[in-house]
PDB file of C-alpha atoms and ligand atoms in Angstrom:
ATOM      1  CA  GLY A1495      49.219 144.491   8.910  1.00  0.00           C
ATOM      2  CA  THR A1496      48.107 141.635  10.265  1.00  0.00           C
ATOM      3  CA  LEU A1497      48.073 138.362  11.779  1.00  0.00           C
ATOM      4  CA  PRO A1498      48.154 135.818   9.310  1.00  0.00           C
ATOM      5  CA  HIS A1499      46.673 134.438  11.767  1.00  0.00           C
ATOM      6  CA  GLU A1500      45.630 132.894  15.225  1.00  0.00           C
ATOM      7  CA  ASN A1501      48.748 129.459  15.598  1.00  0.00           C
ATOM      8  CA  PHE A1502      51.165 131.707  13.965  1.00  0.00           C
ATOM      9  CA  ARG A1503      54.553 131.359  15.426  1.00  0.00           C
ATOM     10  CA  CYS A1504      57.604 133.432  14.758  1.00  0.00           C
ATOM     11  CA  GLY A1505      61.097 133.513  16.044  1.00  0.00           C
ATOM     12  CA  THR A1506      64.437 132.819  15.700  1.00  0.00           C
ATOM     13  CA  VAL A1507      67.203 129.367  15.139  1.00  0.00           C
ATOM     14  CA  ALA A1508      70.444 129.321  16.156  1.00  0.00           C
ATOM     15  CA  LEU A1509      72.227 127.088  12.969  1.00  0.00           C
ATOM     16  CA  ALA A1510      75.520 125.724  15.639  1.00  0.00           C
ATOM     17  CA  GLY A1511      78.301 123.739  15.536  1.00  0.00           C
ATOM     18  CA  ARG A1512      82.450 122.862  14.417  1.00  0.00           C
ATOM     19  CA  PRO A1513      84.202 124.274  11.094  1.00  0.00           C
ATOM     20  CA  ASN A1514      82.949 122.852   8.761  1.00  0.00           C
ATOM     21  CA  VAL A1515      79.912 120.455   9.727  1.00  0.00           C
ATOM     22  CA  GLY A1516      77.581 122.161   6.869  1.00  0.00           C
ATOM     23  CA  LYS A1517      75.829 125.182   8.594  1.00  0.00           C
ATOM     24  CA  SER A1518      75.978 127.205   5.382  1.00  0.00           C
ATOM     25  CA  THR A1519      74.599 124.847   3.380  1.00  0.00           C
ATOM     26  CA  LEU A1520      71.568 123.309   6.021  1.00  0.00           C
ATOM     27  CA  LEU A1521      70.725 127.443   5.885  1.00  0.00           C
ATOM     28  CA  ASN A1522      70.355 127.739   2.040  1.00  0.00           C
ATOM     29  CA  ALA A1523      68.787 124.194   1.547  1.00  0.00           C
ATOM     30  CA  LEU A1524      65.884 125.282   5.041  1.00  0.00           C
ATOM     31  CA  ILE A1525      65.708 128.920   3.381  1.00  0.00           C
ATOM     32  CA  GLY A1526      65.003 127.995  -0.494  1.00  0.00           C
ATOM     33  CA  TYR A1527      68.562 130.484  -1.400  1.00  0.00           C
ATOM     34  CA  ARG A1528      71.931 131.181  -1.546  1.00  0.00           C
ATOM     35  CA  LEU A1529      71.983 133.069   0.676  1.00  0.00           C
ATOM     36  CA  SER A1530      75.200 132.019   2.461  1.00  0.00           C
ATOM     37  CA  ILE A1531      78.520 131.024   1.324  1.00  0.00           C
ATOM     38  CA  ILE A1532      79.663 127.894   1.515  1.00  0.00           C
ATOM     39  CA  SER A1533      83.636 126.232   0.734  1.00  0.00           C
ATOM     40  CA  PRO A1534      84.978 123.332   1.747  1.00  0.00           C
ATOM     41  CA  ARG A1535      86.981 125.311   3.973  1.00  0.00           C
ATOM     42  CA  PRO A1536      86.849 125.960   8.308  1.00  0.00           C
ATOM     43  CA  GLN A1537      85.903 129.756   8.719  1.00  0.00           C
ATOM     44  CA  THR A1538      84.155 130.668   5.260  1.00  0.00           C
ATOM     45  CA  THR A1539      81.767 131.924   7.388  1.00  0.00           C
ATOM     46  CA  ARG A1540      82.392 135.974   9.045  1.00  0.00           C
ATOM     47  CA  HIS A1541      79.807 137.005   9.401  1.00  0.00           C
ATOM     48  CA  ARG A1542      75.863 137.063  12.102  1.00  0.00           C
ATOM     49  CA  ILE A1543      74.005 136.112   8.855  1.00  0.00           C
ATOM     50  CA  LEU A1544      70.368 136.369   9.079  1.00  0.00           C
ATOM     51  CA  GLY A1545      68.356 133.697   6.733  1.00  0.00           C
ATOM     52  CA  ILE A1546      64.518 133.701   6.383  1.00  0.00           C
ATOM     53  CA  ASN A1547      61.855 131.221   5.543  1.00  0.00           C
ATOM     54  CA  THR A1548      58.339 132.213   5.787  1.00  0.00           C
ATOM     55  CA  ASN A1549      55.684 129.078   4.936  1.00  0.00           C
ATOM     56  CA  GLU A1550      51.595 129.569   5.625  1.00  0.00           C
ATOM     57  CA  ALA A1551      52.680 127.775   9.729  1.00  0.00           C
ATOM     58  CA  GLY A1552      54.638 129.983  10.012  1.00  0.00           C
ATOM     59  CA  GLN A1553      58.695 132.376  10.349  1.00  0.00           C
ATOM     60  CA  ILE A1554      61.428 131.147  10.986  1.00  0.00           C
ATOM     61  CA  LEU A1555      64.069 133.379  11.895  1.00  0.00           C
ATOM     62  CA  TYR A1556      68.189 131.043  11.251  1.00  0.00           C
ATOM     63  CA  VAL A1557      71.229 132.177  11.893  1.00  0.00           C
ATOM     64  CA  ASP A1558      74.487 130.943  10.335  1.00  0.00           C
ATOM     65  CA  THR A1559      77.029 131.953  13.490  1.00  0.00           C
ATOM     66  CA  PRO A1560      81.097 131.241  12.057  1.00  0.00           C
ATOM     67  CA  GLY A1561      82.079 127.644  14.256  1.00  0.00           C
ATOM     68  CA  LEU A1562      84.555 128.845  17.259  1.00  0.00           C
ATOM     69  CA  HIS A1563      87.963 128.756  16.367  1.00  0.00           C
ATOM     70  CA  ARG A1564      90.665 127.360  18.667  1.00  0.00           C
ATOM     71  CA  GLY A1565      94.078 129.536  19.066  1.00  0.00           C
ATOM     72  CA  ALA A1566      91.850 133.258  19.383  1.00  0.00           C
ATOM     73  CA  LYS A1567      95.121 134.892  19.216  1.00  0.00           C
ATOM     74  CA  LYS A1568      94.725 136.792  16.032  1.00  0.00           C
ATOM     75  CA  ALA A1569      91.881 139.535  16.296  1.00  0.00           C
ATOM     76  CA  MET A1570      90.174 138.219  13.446  1.00  0.00           C
ATOM     77  CA  ASN A1571      89.093 134.529  15.178  1.00  0.00           C
ATOM     78  CA  ARG A1572      88.494 136.839  18.677  1.00  0.00           C
ATOM     79  CA  SER A1573      85.696 138.491  16.176  1.00  0.00           C
ATOM     80  CA  LEU A1574      84.503 135.424  15.079  1.00  0.00           C
ATOM     81  CA  ASN A1575      84.460 133.346  18.616  1.00  0.00           C
ATOM     82  CA  ARG A1576      82.670 136.393  19.749  1.00  0.00           C
ATOM     83  CA  ALA A1577      80.268 136.570  17.574  1.00  0.00           C
ATOM     84  CA  ALA A1578      79.371 132.346  17.834  1.00  0.00           C
ATOM     85  CA  ARG A1579      79.227 133.357  21.831  1.00  0.00           C
ATOM     86  CA  SER A1580      76.637 135.455  20.984  1.00  0.00           C
ATOM     87  CA  ALA A1581      75.168 134.372  17.732  1.00  0.00           C
ATOM     88  CA  ILE A1582      73.607 130.682  20.765  1.00  0.00           C
ATOM     89  CA  SER A1583      72.373 133.071  23.205  1.00  0.00           C
ATOM     90  CA  ASP A1584      69.392 134.951  22.683  1.00  0.00           C
ATOM     91  CA  VAL A1585      66.983 132.732  20.382  1.00  0.00           C
ATOM     92  CA  ASP A1586      64.411 130.756  20.673  1.00  0.00           C
ATOM     93  CA  LEU A1587      66.111 127.749  19.766  1.00  0.00           C
ATOM     94  CA  VAL A1588      68.902 126.150  19.099  1.00  0.00           C
ATOM     95  CA  VAL A1589      70.359 123.181  16.821  1.00  0.00           C
ATOM     96  CA  GLN A1590      73.743 121.873  17.061  1.00  0.00           C
ATOM     97  CA  VAL A1591      75.364 120.960  13.585  1.00  0.00           C
ATOM     98  CA  ILE A1592      77.062 117.819  13.410  1.00  0.00           C
ATOM     99  CA  GLU A1593      78.700 115.038  11.355  1.00  0.00           C
ATOM    100  CA  ALA A1594      77.222 111.613  11.198  1.00  0.00           C
ATOM    101  CA  GLY A1595      79.601 109.188  12.229  1.00  0.00           C
ATOM    102  CA  ARG A1596      81.551 112.434  15.083  1.00  0.00           C
ATOM    103  CA  PHE A1597      81.064 113.998  17.684  1.00  0.00           C
ATOM    104  CA  THR A1598      84.885 115.520  18.744  1.00  0.00           C
ATOM    105  CA  ASP A1599      86.456 117.958  22.278  1.00  0.00           C
ATOM    106  CA  GLU A1600      85.124 120.982  19.552  1.00  0.00           C
ATOM    107  CA  ASP A1601      81.600 119.473  19.717  1.00  0.00           C
ATOM    108  CA  GLU A1602      81.597 118.547  23.001  1.00  0.00           C
ATOM    109  CA  ALA A1603      82.591 122.100  24.101  1.00  0.00           C
ATOM    110  CA  LEU A1604      79.736 123.027  22.178  1.00  0.00           C
ATOM    111  CA  TYR A1605      77.561 120.760  23.713  1.00  0.00           C
ATOM    112  CA  ALA A1606      78.485 122.672  27.446  1.00  0.00           C
ATOM    113  CA  ALA A1607      77.880 126.326  26.257  1.00  0.00           C
ATOM    114  CA  LEU A1608      75.126 125.295  24.985  1.00  0.00           C
ATOM    115  CA  VAL A1609      73.789 123.326  28.434  1.00  0.00           C
ATOM    116  CA  GLU A1610      73.709 126.275  30.339  1.00  0.00           C
ATOM    117  CA  GLN A1611      71.551 128.845  27.412  1.00  0.00           C
ATOM    118  CA  SER A1612      67.490 128.497  28.454  1.00  0.00           C
ATOM    119  CA  SER A1613      66.393 127.668  25.646  1.00  0.00           C
ATOM    120  CA  PRO A1614      65.788 124.339  24.261  1.00  0.00           C
ATOM    121  CA  ARG A1615      68.087 122.427  21.369  1.00  0.00           C
ATOM    122  CA  LEU A1616      68.121 120.351  19.234  1.00  0.00           C
ATOM    123  CA  LEU A1617      70.601 117.201  16.956  1.00  0.00           C
ATOM    124  CA  VAL A1618      71.147 117.597  13.474  1.00  0.00           C
ATOM    125  CA  ILE A1619      73.095 115.343  11.711  1.00  0.00           C
ATOM    126  CA  ASN A1620      74.207 116.254   8.567  1.00  0.00           C
ATOM    127  CA  LYS A1621      75.775 114.110   5.975  1.00  0.00           C
ATOM    128  CA  VAL A1622      74.190 111.219   6.144  1.00  0.00           C
ATOM    129  CA  ASP A1623      74.784 110.973   3.014  1.00  0.00           C
ATOM    130  CA  LEU A1624      78.667 109.854   3.550  1.00  0.00           C
ATOM    131  CA  ASN A1625      77.232 107.205   6.760  1.00  0.00           C
ATOM    132  CA  LYS A1626      74.617 104.914   5.432  1.00  0.00           C
ATOM    133  CA  ASP A1627      76.553 102.482   7.639  1.00  0.00           C
ATOM    134  CA  LYS A1628      73.527 101.223  10.068  1.00  0.00           C
ATOM    135  CA  THR A1629      76.324  98.955  12.055  1.00  0.00           C
ATOM    136  CA  VAL A1630      78.168 102.449  12.632  1.00  0.00           C
ATOM    137  CA  MET A1631      74.980 104.307  13.149  1.00  0.00           C
ATOM    138  CA  LEU A1632      73.346 103.263  16.035  1.00  0.00           C
ATOM    139  CA  PRO A1633      75.770 102.547  17.914  1.00  0.00           C
ATOM    140  CA  PHE A1634      77.319 105.961  17.397  1.00  0.00           C
ATOM    141  CA  VAL A1635      74.393 107.427  18.624  1.00  0.00           C
ATOM    142  CA  ALA A1636      73.558 104.983  21.740  1.00  0.00           C
ATOM    143  CA  ASP A1637      76.554 106.347  22.555  1.00  0.00           C
ATOM    144  CA  LEU A1638      75.453 110.029  22.347  1.00  0.00           C
ATOM    145  CA  VAL A1639      72.365 109.900  23.582  1.00  0.00           C
ATOM    146  CA  ALA A1640      73.387 108.573  26.589  1.00  0.00           C
ATOM    147  CA  LYS A1641      75.580 111.580  27.443  1.00  0.00           C
ATOM    148  CA  HIS A1642      74.060 114.515  26.368  1.00  0.00           C
ATOM    149  CA  SER A1643      70.623 115.491  26.381  1.00  0.00           C
ATOM    150  CA  TYR A1644      69.078 116.869  22.740  1.00  0.00           C
ATOM    151  CA  ASP A1645      65.194 117.684  22.753  1.00  0.00           C
ATOM    152  CA  GLU A1646      65.659 115.587  19.073  1.00  0.00           C
ATOM    153  CA  ILE A1647      67.047 114.114  17.311  1.00  0.00           C
ATOM    154  CA  HIS A1648      67.129 114.248  13.441  1.00  0.00           C
ATOM    155  CA  TYR A1649      69.502 112.673  10.339  1.00  0.00           C
ATOM    156  CA  VAL A1650      69.357 114.862   7.274  1.00  0.00           C
ATOM    157  CA  SER A1651      71.882 115.568   4.134  1.00  0.00           C
ATOM    158  CA  ALA A1652      72.028 119.025   3.581  1.00  0.00           C
ATOM    159  CA  LEU A1653      73.447 118.534   0.225  1.00  0.00           C
ATOM    160  CA  LYS A1654      70.364 116.584  -0.963  1.00  0.00           C
ATOM    161  CA  GLU A1655      67.479 117.646   1.272  1.00  0.00           C
ATOM    162  CA  GLN A1656      66.907 114.987   2.963  1.00  0.00           C
ATOM    163  CA  GLY A1657      64.906 115.095   6.116  1.00  0.00           C
ATOM    164  CA  LEU A1658      64.851 118.753   5.579  1.00  0.00           C
ATOM    165  CA  LYS A1659      60.638 118.957   6.126  1.00  0.00           C
ATOM    166  CA  GLU A1660      60.824 117.038   9.253  1.00  0.00           C
ATOM    167  CA  LEU A1661      63.998 118.878  10.205  1.00  0.00           C
ATOM    168  CA  GLU A1662      61.619 121.905   9.449  1.00  0.00           C
ATOM    169  CA  GLN A1663      57.745 120.956  11.272  1.00  0.00           C
ATOM    170  CA  ALA A1664      60.743 120.929  13.981  1.00  0.00           C
ATOM    171  CA  ILE A1665      61.005 123.588  14.829  1.00  0.00           C
ATOM    172  CA  LEU A1666      58.719 125.642  13.841  1.00  0.00           C
ATOM    173  CA  LYS A1667      55.717 124.126  16.804  1.00  0.00           C
ATOM    174  CA  ARG A1668      58.805 125.073  19.367  1.00  0.00           C
ATOM    175  CA  LEU A1669      58.907 128.784  18.350  1.00  0.00           C
ATOM    176  CA  PRO A1670      56.288 131.272  19.958  1.00  0.00           C
ATOM    177  CA  VAL A1671      52.931 132.162  18.890  1.00  0.00           C
ATOM    178  CA  GLN A1672      53.555 135.488  17.644  1.00  0.00           C
ATOM    179  CA  PRO A1673      53.243 138.086  14.121  1.00  0.00           C
ATOM    180  CA  PRO A1674      56.153 138.328  11.156  1.00  0.00           C
ATOM    181  CA  MET A1675      59.645 140.447  12.333  1.00  0.00           C
ATOM    182  CA  TYR A1676      59.519 140.629   8.591  1.00  0.00           C
ATOM    183  CA  GLY A1677      57.883 140.519   4.930  1.00  0.00           C
ATOM    184  CA  GLU A1678      56.819 136.978   2.945  1.00  0.00           C
ATOM    185  CA  ASP A1679      59.489 138.229   0.707  1.00  0.00           C
ATOM    186  CA  GLU A1680      62.467 139.217   2.057  1.00  0.00           C
ATOM    187  CA  VAL A1681      65.200 136.700   3.151  1.00  0.00           C
ATOM    188  CA  THR A1682      67.719 138.080   5.265  1.00  0.00           C
ATOM    189  CA  ASP A1683      67.992 140.969   7.010  1.00  0.00           C
ATOM    190  CA  ARG A1684      71.658 141.456   4.556  1.00  0.00           C
ATOM    191  CA  SER A1685      71.878 144.710   2.259  1.00  0.00           C
ATOM    192  CA  GLU A1686      72.615 143.590  -1.191  1.00  0.00           C
ATOM    193  CA  ARG A1687      76.636 145.418  -0.600  1.00  0.00           C
ATOM    194  CA  PHE A1688      77.389 143.094   2.355  1.00  0.00           C
ATOM    195  CA  LEU A1689      75.764 139.339  -0.300  1.00  0.00           C
ATOM    196  CA  ALA A1690      78.380 141.853  -3.025  1.00  0.00           C
ATOM    197  CA  ALA A1691      81.426 141.356  -0.588  1.00  0.00           C
ATOM    198  CA  GLU A1692      80.141 137.912   0.415  1.00  0.00           C
ATOM    199  CA  MET A1693      80.279 136.469  -3.359  1.00  0.00           C
ATOM    200  CA  VAL A1694      83.534 137.852  -4.086  1.00  0.00           C
ATOM    201  CA  ARG A1695      84.575 135.945  -1.156  1.00  0.00           C
ATOM    202  CA  GLU A1696      83.005 133.122  -1.265  1.00  0.00           C
ATOM    203  CA  GLN A1697      85.862 132.958  -4.983  1.00  0.00           C
ATOM    204  CA  LEU A1698      88.760 133.599  -3.244  1.00  0.00           C
ATOM    205  CA  MET A1699      87.856 130.918  -0.720  1.00  0.00           C
ATOM    206  CA  LEU A1700      87.287 128.623  -3.875  1.00  0.00           C
ATOM    207  CA  ARG A1701      89.660 128.933  -6.233  1.00  0.00           C
ATOM    208  CA  LEU A1702      92.875 130.571  -3.934  1.00  0.00           C
ATOM    209  CA  ASP A1703      94.835 127.446  -1.859  1.00  0.00           C
ATOM    210  CA  GLN A1704      96.177 127.033   1.378  1.00  0.00           C
ATOM    211  CA  GLU A1705      96.494 129.892   3.744  1.00  0.00           C
ATOM    212  CA  LEU A1706      95.787 132.324   1.369  1.00  0.00           C
ATOM    213  CA  PRO A1707      92.429 133.278   1.593  1.00  0.00           C
ATOM    214  CA  TYR A1708      92.751 133.855   5.165  1.00  0.00           C
ATOM    215  CA  ALA A1709      94.887 136.734   4.620  1.00  0.00           C
ATOM    216  CA  THR A1710      92.027 138.894   2.712  1.00  0.00           C
ATOM    217  CA  THR A1711      88.587 140.294   2.450  1.00  0.00           C
ATOM    218  CA  VAL A1712      87.316 142.916   0.550  1.00  0.00           C
ATOM    219  CA  GLU A1713      85.194 145.818   0.766  1.00  0.00           C
ATOM    220  CA  ILE A1714      82.443 146.973  -1.444  1.00  0.00           C
ATOM    221  CA  GLU A1715      83.546 151.055  -2.316  1.00  0.00           C
ATOM    222  CA  GLN A1716      80.726 151.805  -4.358  1.00  0.00           C
ATOM    223  CA  PHE A1717      77.107 150.401  -4.872  1.00  0.00           C
ATOM    224  CA  ASN A1718      75.674 152.583  -7.236  1.00  0.00           C
ATOM    225  CA  ASP A1719      72.763 151.575  -9.798  1.00  0.00           C
ATOM    226  CA  ARG A1720      72.411 153.148 -12.376  1.00  0.00           C
ATOM    227  CA  PRO A1721      70.195 154.468 -15.078  1.00  0.00           C
ATOM    228  CA  ASP A1722      70.424 151.854 -17.103  1.00  0.00           C
ATOM    229  CA  GLY A1723      69.651 149.069 -15.100  1.00  0.00           C
ATOM    230  CA  ILE A1724      72.477 147.437 -13.581  1.00  0.00           C
ATOM    231  CA  ALA A1725      74.635 147.339 -10.941  1.00  0.00           C
ATOM    232  CA  GLU A1726      77.858 148.715 -10.947  1.00  0.00           C
ATOM    233  CA  ILE A1727      80.007 147.197  -8.174  1.00  0.00           C
ATOM    234  CA  HIS A1728      83.674 148.157  -7.165  1.00  0.00           C
ATOM    235  CA  ALA A1729      85.096 145.698  -4.585  1.00  0.00           C
ATOM    236  CA  ILE A1730      88.743 146.057  -3.492  1.00  0.00           C
ATOM    237  CA  ILE A1731      90.530 142.606  -2.533  1.00  0.00           C
ATOM    238  CA  TRP A1732      92.229 142.978   0.834  1.00  0.00           C
ATOM    239  CA  VAL A1733      95.700 141.230   0.724  1.00  0.00           C
ATOM    240  CA  GLU A1734      98.598 141.155   3.452  1.00  0.00           C
ATOM    241  CA  ARG A1735     101.247 141.979   1.166  1.00  0.00           C
ATOM    242  CA  ALA A1736     102.283 142.208  -1.855  1.00  0.00           C
ATOM    243  CA  GLY A1737     103.488 138.167  -3.134  1.00  0.00           C
ATOM    244  CA  GLN A1738      99.931 137.241  -1.914  1.00  0.00           C
ATOM    245  CA  LYS A1739      98.455 140.154  -3.868  1.00  0.00           C
ATOM    246  CA  ALA A1740     100.987 138.567  -7.529  1.00  0.00           C
ATOM    247  CA  ILE A1741      98.591 135.764  -6.836  1.00  0.00           C
ATOM    248  CA  VAL A1742      95.202 136.558  -6.554  1.00  0.00           C
ATOM    249  CA  ILE A1743      95.408 138.748  -9.213  1.00  0.00           C
ATOM    250  CA  GLY A1744      96.964 135.372 -11.720  1.00  0.00           C
ATOM    251  CA  ASN A1745      99.498 135.343 -14.541  1.00  0.00           C
ATOM    252  CA  GLY A1746      98.195 138.608 -16.916  1.00  0.00           C
ATOM    253  CA  GLY A1747      95.353 138.655 -14.552  1.00  0.00           C
ATOM    254  CA  ALA A1748      93.684 135.155 -15.343  1.00  0.00           C
ATOM    255  CA  GLN A1749      92.742 134.842 -11.171  1.00  0.00           C
ATOM    256  CA  LEU A1750      91.395 137.343 -11.495  1.00  0.00           C
ATOM    257  CA  LYS A1751      89.392 137.382 -14.625  1.00  0.00           C
ATOM    258  CA  ALA A1752      87.859 134.133 -13.250  1.00  0.00           C
ATOM    259  CA  ILE A1753      86.796 135.034  -9.821  1.00  0.00           C
ATOM    260  CA  GLY A1754      85.154 138.182 -10.850  1.00  0.00           C
ATOM    261  CA  THR A1755      83.834 136.799 -13.113  1.00  0.00           C
ATOM    262  CA  SER A1756      82.419 134.050 -11.422  1.00  0.00           C
ATOM    263  CA  ALA A1757      81.154 136.508  -8.088  1.00  0.00           C
ATOM    264  CA  ARG A1758      79.349 138.407 -10.951  1.00  0.00           C
ATOM    265  CA  ARG A1759      77.162 135.123 -12.128  1.00  0.00           C
ATOM    266  CA  HIS A1760      76.018 134.756  -8.834  1.00  0.00           C
ATOM    267  CA  MET A1761      75.281 138.663  -8.122  1.00  0.00           C
ATOM    268  CA  GLU A1762      73.301 138.284 -11.416  1.00  0.00           C
ATOM    269  CA  ARG A1763      71.597 135.694 -10.336  1.00  0.00           C
ATOM    270  CA  MET A1764      70.325 136.686  -6.512  1.00  0.00           C
ATOM    271  CA  PHE A1765      70.712 140.807  -7.388  1.00  0.00           C
ATOM    272  CA  GLU A1766      67.668 140.464 -10.277  1.00  0.00           C
ATOM    273  CA  ARG A1767      69.976 142.778 -12.595  1.00  0.00           C
ATOM    274  CA  LYS A1768      72.764 142.893 -15.231  1.00  0.00           C
ATOM    275  CA  VAL A1769      75.827 143.381 -13.030  1.00  0.00           C
ATOM    276  CA  PHE A1770      78.765 145.259 -14.035  1.00  0.00           C
ATOM    277  CA  LEU A1771      81.478 144.599 -11.481  1.00  0.00           C
ATOM    278  CA  LYS A1772      85.226 145.975 -11.132  1.00  0.00           C
ATOM    279  CA  LEU A1773      88.329 144.622  -8.495  1.00  0.00           C
ATOM    280  CA  TRP A1774      91.539 145.241  -7.869  1.00  0.00           C
ATOM    281  CA  VAL A1775      93.900 144.725  -5.619  1.00  0.00           C
ATOM    282  CA  LYS A1776      95.297 145.953  -2.380  1.00  0.00           C
ATOM    283  CA  VAL A1777      98.119 145.232  -0.210  1.00  0.00           C
ATOM    284  CA  ARG A1778      97.605 146.245   3.431  1.00  0.00           C
ATOM    285  CA  GLU A1779      99.306 145.303   5.518  1.00  0.00           C
ATOM    286  CA  GLY A1780      98.724 143.456   9.219  1.00  0.00           C
ATOM    287  CA  TRP A1781      95.015 143.784   8.194  1.00  0.00           C
ATOM    288  CA  VAL A1782      94.022 140.481  10.098  1.00  0.00           C
ATOM    289  CA  ASP A1783      95.654 141.050  14.055  1.00  0.00           C
ATOM    290  CA  ASP A1784      94.778 144.560  12.742  1.00  0.00           C
ATOM    291  CA  GLU A1785      91.416 146.057  15.912  1.00  0.00           C
ATOM    292  CA  ASN A1786      90.486 148.729  14.252  1.00  0.00           C
ATOM    293  CA  MET A1787      90.802 146.772   9.985  1.00  0.00           C
ATOM    294  CA  ILE A1788      88.844 144.627  11.798  1.00  0.00           C
ATOM    295  CA  LYS A1789      86.505 146.724  12.927  1.00  0.00           C
ATOM    296  CA  LYS A1790      86.414 148.529   9.409  1.00  0.00           C
ATOM    297  CA  PHE A1791      85.123 145.407   7.474  1.00  0.00           C
ATOM    298  CA  GLY A1792      82.068 145.311   9.771  1.00  0.00           C
ATOM    299  CA  TYR A1793      83.536 141.499  11.554  1.00  0.00           C
ATOM    300  CA  THR A1794      81.557 143.394  14.447  1.00  0.00           C
ATOM    301  CA  ASP A1795      78.983 141.642  16.779  1.00  0.00           C
TER     302      ASP A1795
HETATM  303  P1  GDP B2146      79.968 125.424   8.301  1.00  0.00           P
HETATM  304  O1  GDP B2146      81.895 125.261   8.073  1.00  0.00           O
HETATM  305  O2  GDP B2146      79.394 124.579   8.121  1.00  0.00           O
HETATM  306  O3  GDP B2146      78.685 126.681   7.157  1.00  0.00           O
HETATM  307  O4  GDP B2146      79.216 124.016   6.208  1.00  0.00           O
HETATM  308  P2  GDP B2146      78.923 124.745   5.082  1.00  0.00           P
HETATM  309  O5  GDP B2146      77.266 124.635   4.820  1.00  0.00           O
HETATM  310  O6  GDP B2146      79.943 125.581   4.694  1.00  0.00           O
HETATM  311  O7  GDP B2146      79.421 122.993   4.270  1.00  0.00           O
HETATM  312  C1  GDP B2146      80.933 122.688   4.463  1.00  0.00           C
HETATM  313  C2  GDP B2146      81.566 121.444   3.325  1.00  0.00           C
HETATM  314  O8  GDP B2146      80.747 120.263   3.920  1.00  0.00           O
HETATM  315  C3  GDP B2146      80.673 121.399   1.492  1.00  0.00           C
HETATM  316  O9  GDP B2146      82.090 121.350   0.981  1.00  0.00           O
HETATM  317  C4  GDP B2146      79.569 121.039   2.347  1.00  0.00           C
HETATM  318  O10 GDP B2146      80.069 120.803   0.110  1.00  0.00           O
HETATM  319  C5  GDP B2146      79.780 119.663   3.098  1.00  0.00           C
HETATM  320  N1  GDP B2146      78.331 119.577   2.519  1.00  0.00           N
HETATM  321  C6  GDP B2146      77.764 119.708   4.070  1.00  0.00           C
HETATM  322  N2  GDP B2146      76.217 119.587   4.388  1.00  0.00           N
HETATM  323  C7  GDP B2146      76.366 118.693   3.743  1.00  0.00           C
HETATM  324  C8  GDP B2146      75.811 116.541   3.165  1.00  0.00           C
HETATM  325  O11 GDP B2146      74.662 116.626   4.273  1.00  0.00           O
HETATM  326  N3  GDP B2146      76.428 116.064   2.511  1.00  0.00           N
HETATM  327  C9  GDP B2146      77.567 115.627   2.534  1.00  0.00           C
HETATM  328  N4  GDP B2146      78.353 115.099   1.712  1.00  0.00           N
HETATM  329  N5  GDP B2146      78.289 116.841   2.767  1.00  0.00           N
HETATM  330  C10 GDP B2146      77.949 118.179   2.203  1.00  0.00           C
HETATM  331 MG1   MG B2147      78.848 128.467   7.272  1.00  0.00          MG
END
């Protein structure tokens, strides 16, 4: 293709931050598309996902990173940490996302890792909708900038979509002038198959209690576009123990049905066609601590 114009910019931006600060919400708001799954739980994002936003001025390739996790004993956590570290190297710009009024030890550790990278870094203070009190915010920020160096600071609410245009401008002007790497209609580098698994996993995150979501994963066994225009999708929900299987299925199958119905609705909206979704729950003991299983399920960098 031809270069849109001679000042067109294109580059990669890592959204980094500890779990739950709102990186995935921010990504979705910035690209205007519900790409990355969101839940109030940490570890919702397990994969490196590229979110693409193209406008007249340029093309921004956002990388939503899994947060760094403590307790890297389990193969799953180790794999997540590798993915998070590789995501902040090799980008044109890093955006560190924090929560308004809180800068924790984990935020500090991430900052230390960022300082070792040569790429410019912006600080995004998210969730300002929860913290309107200036007498709290001003000293918090004053203290922060006295001890850290960022190229710019932005106040946003990813949820209320506040401050995002200014942030986008700041990001764009730091990207290299070069032609786009993806087509202007492309929104992600991920396949529908991958997104389908994520949409089932999102429902598990939202509907299951306590530790159970962390013992589950989703495998798409079949993704078939039928001649009648319906996408037929078969997914396996893997759990670690028989007792967990019973919980995921629920009384008379009610839980599994609710998971399937919500996931299917999201798929139909994103894939823009009818979906026939079939779910199975299967037991694979100890998959969370098995490197081979983690690889099989795609948790690799
Ligand atoms: P991640 O782990 O950093 O990707 O965080 P998520 O995007 O999954 O968000 C974690 C939680 O914070 C979810 O419950 C979001 O709805 C919530 N959240 C994200 N952004 C905002 C915001 O700007 N304001 C408020 N009030 N909540 C937010
Ligand atoms: Mg996330």
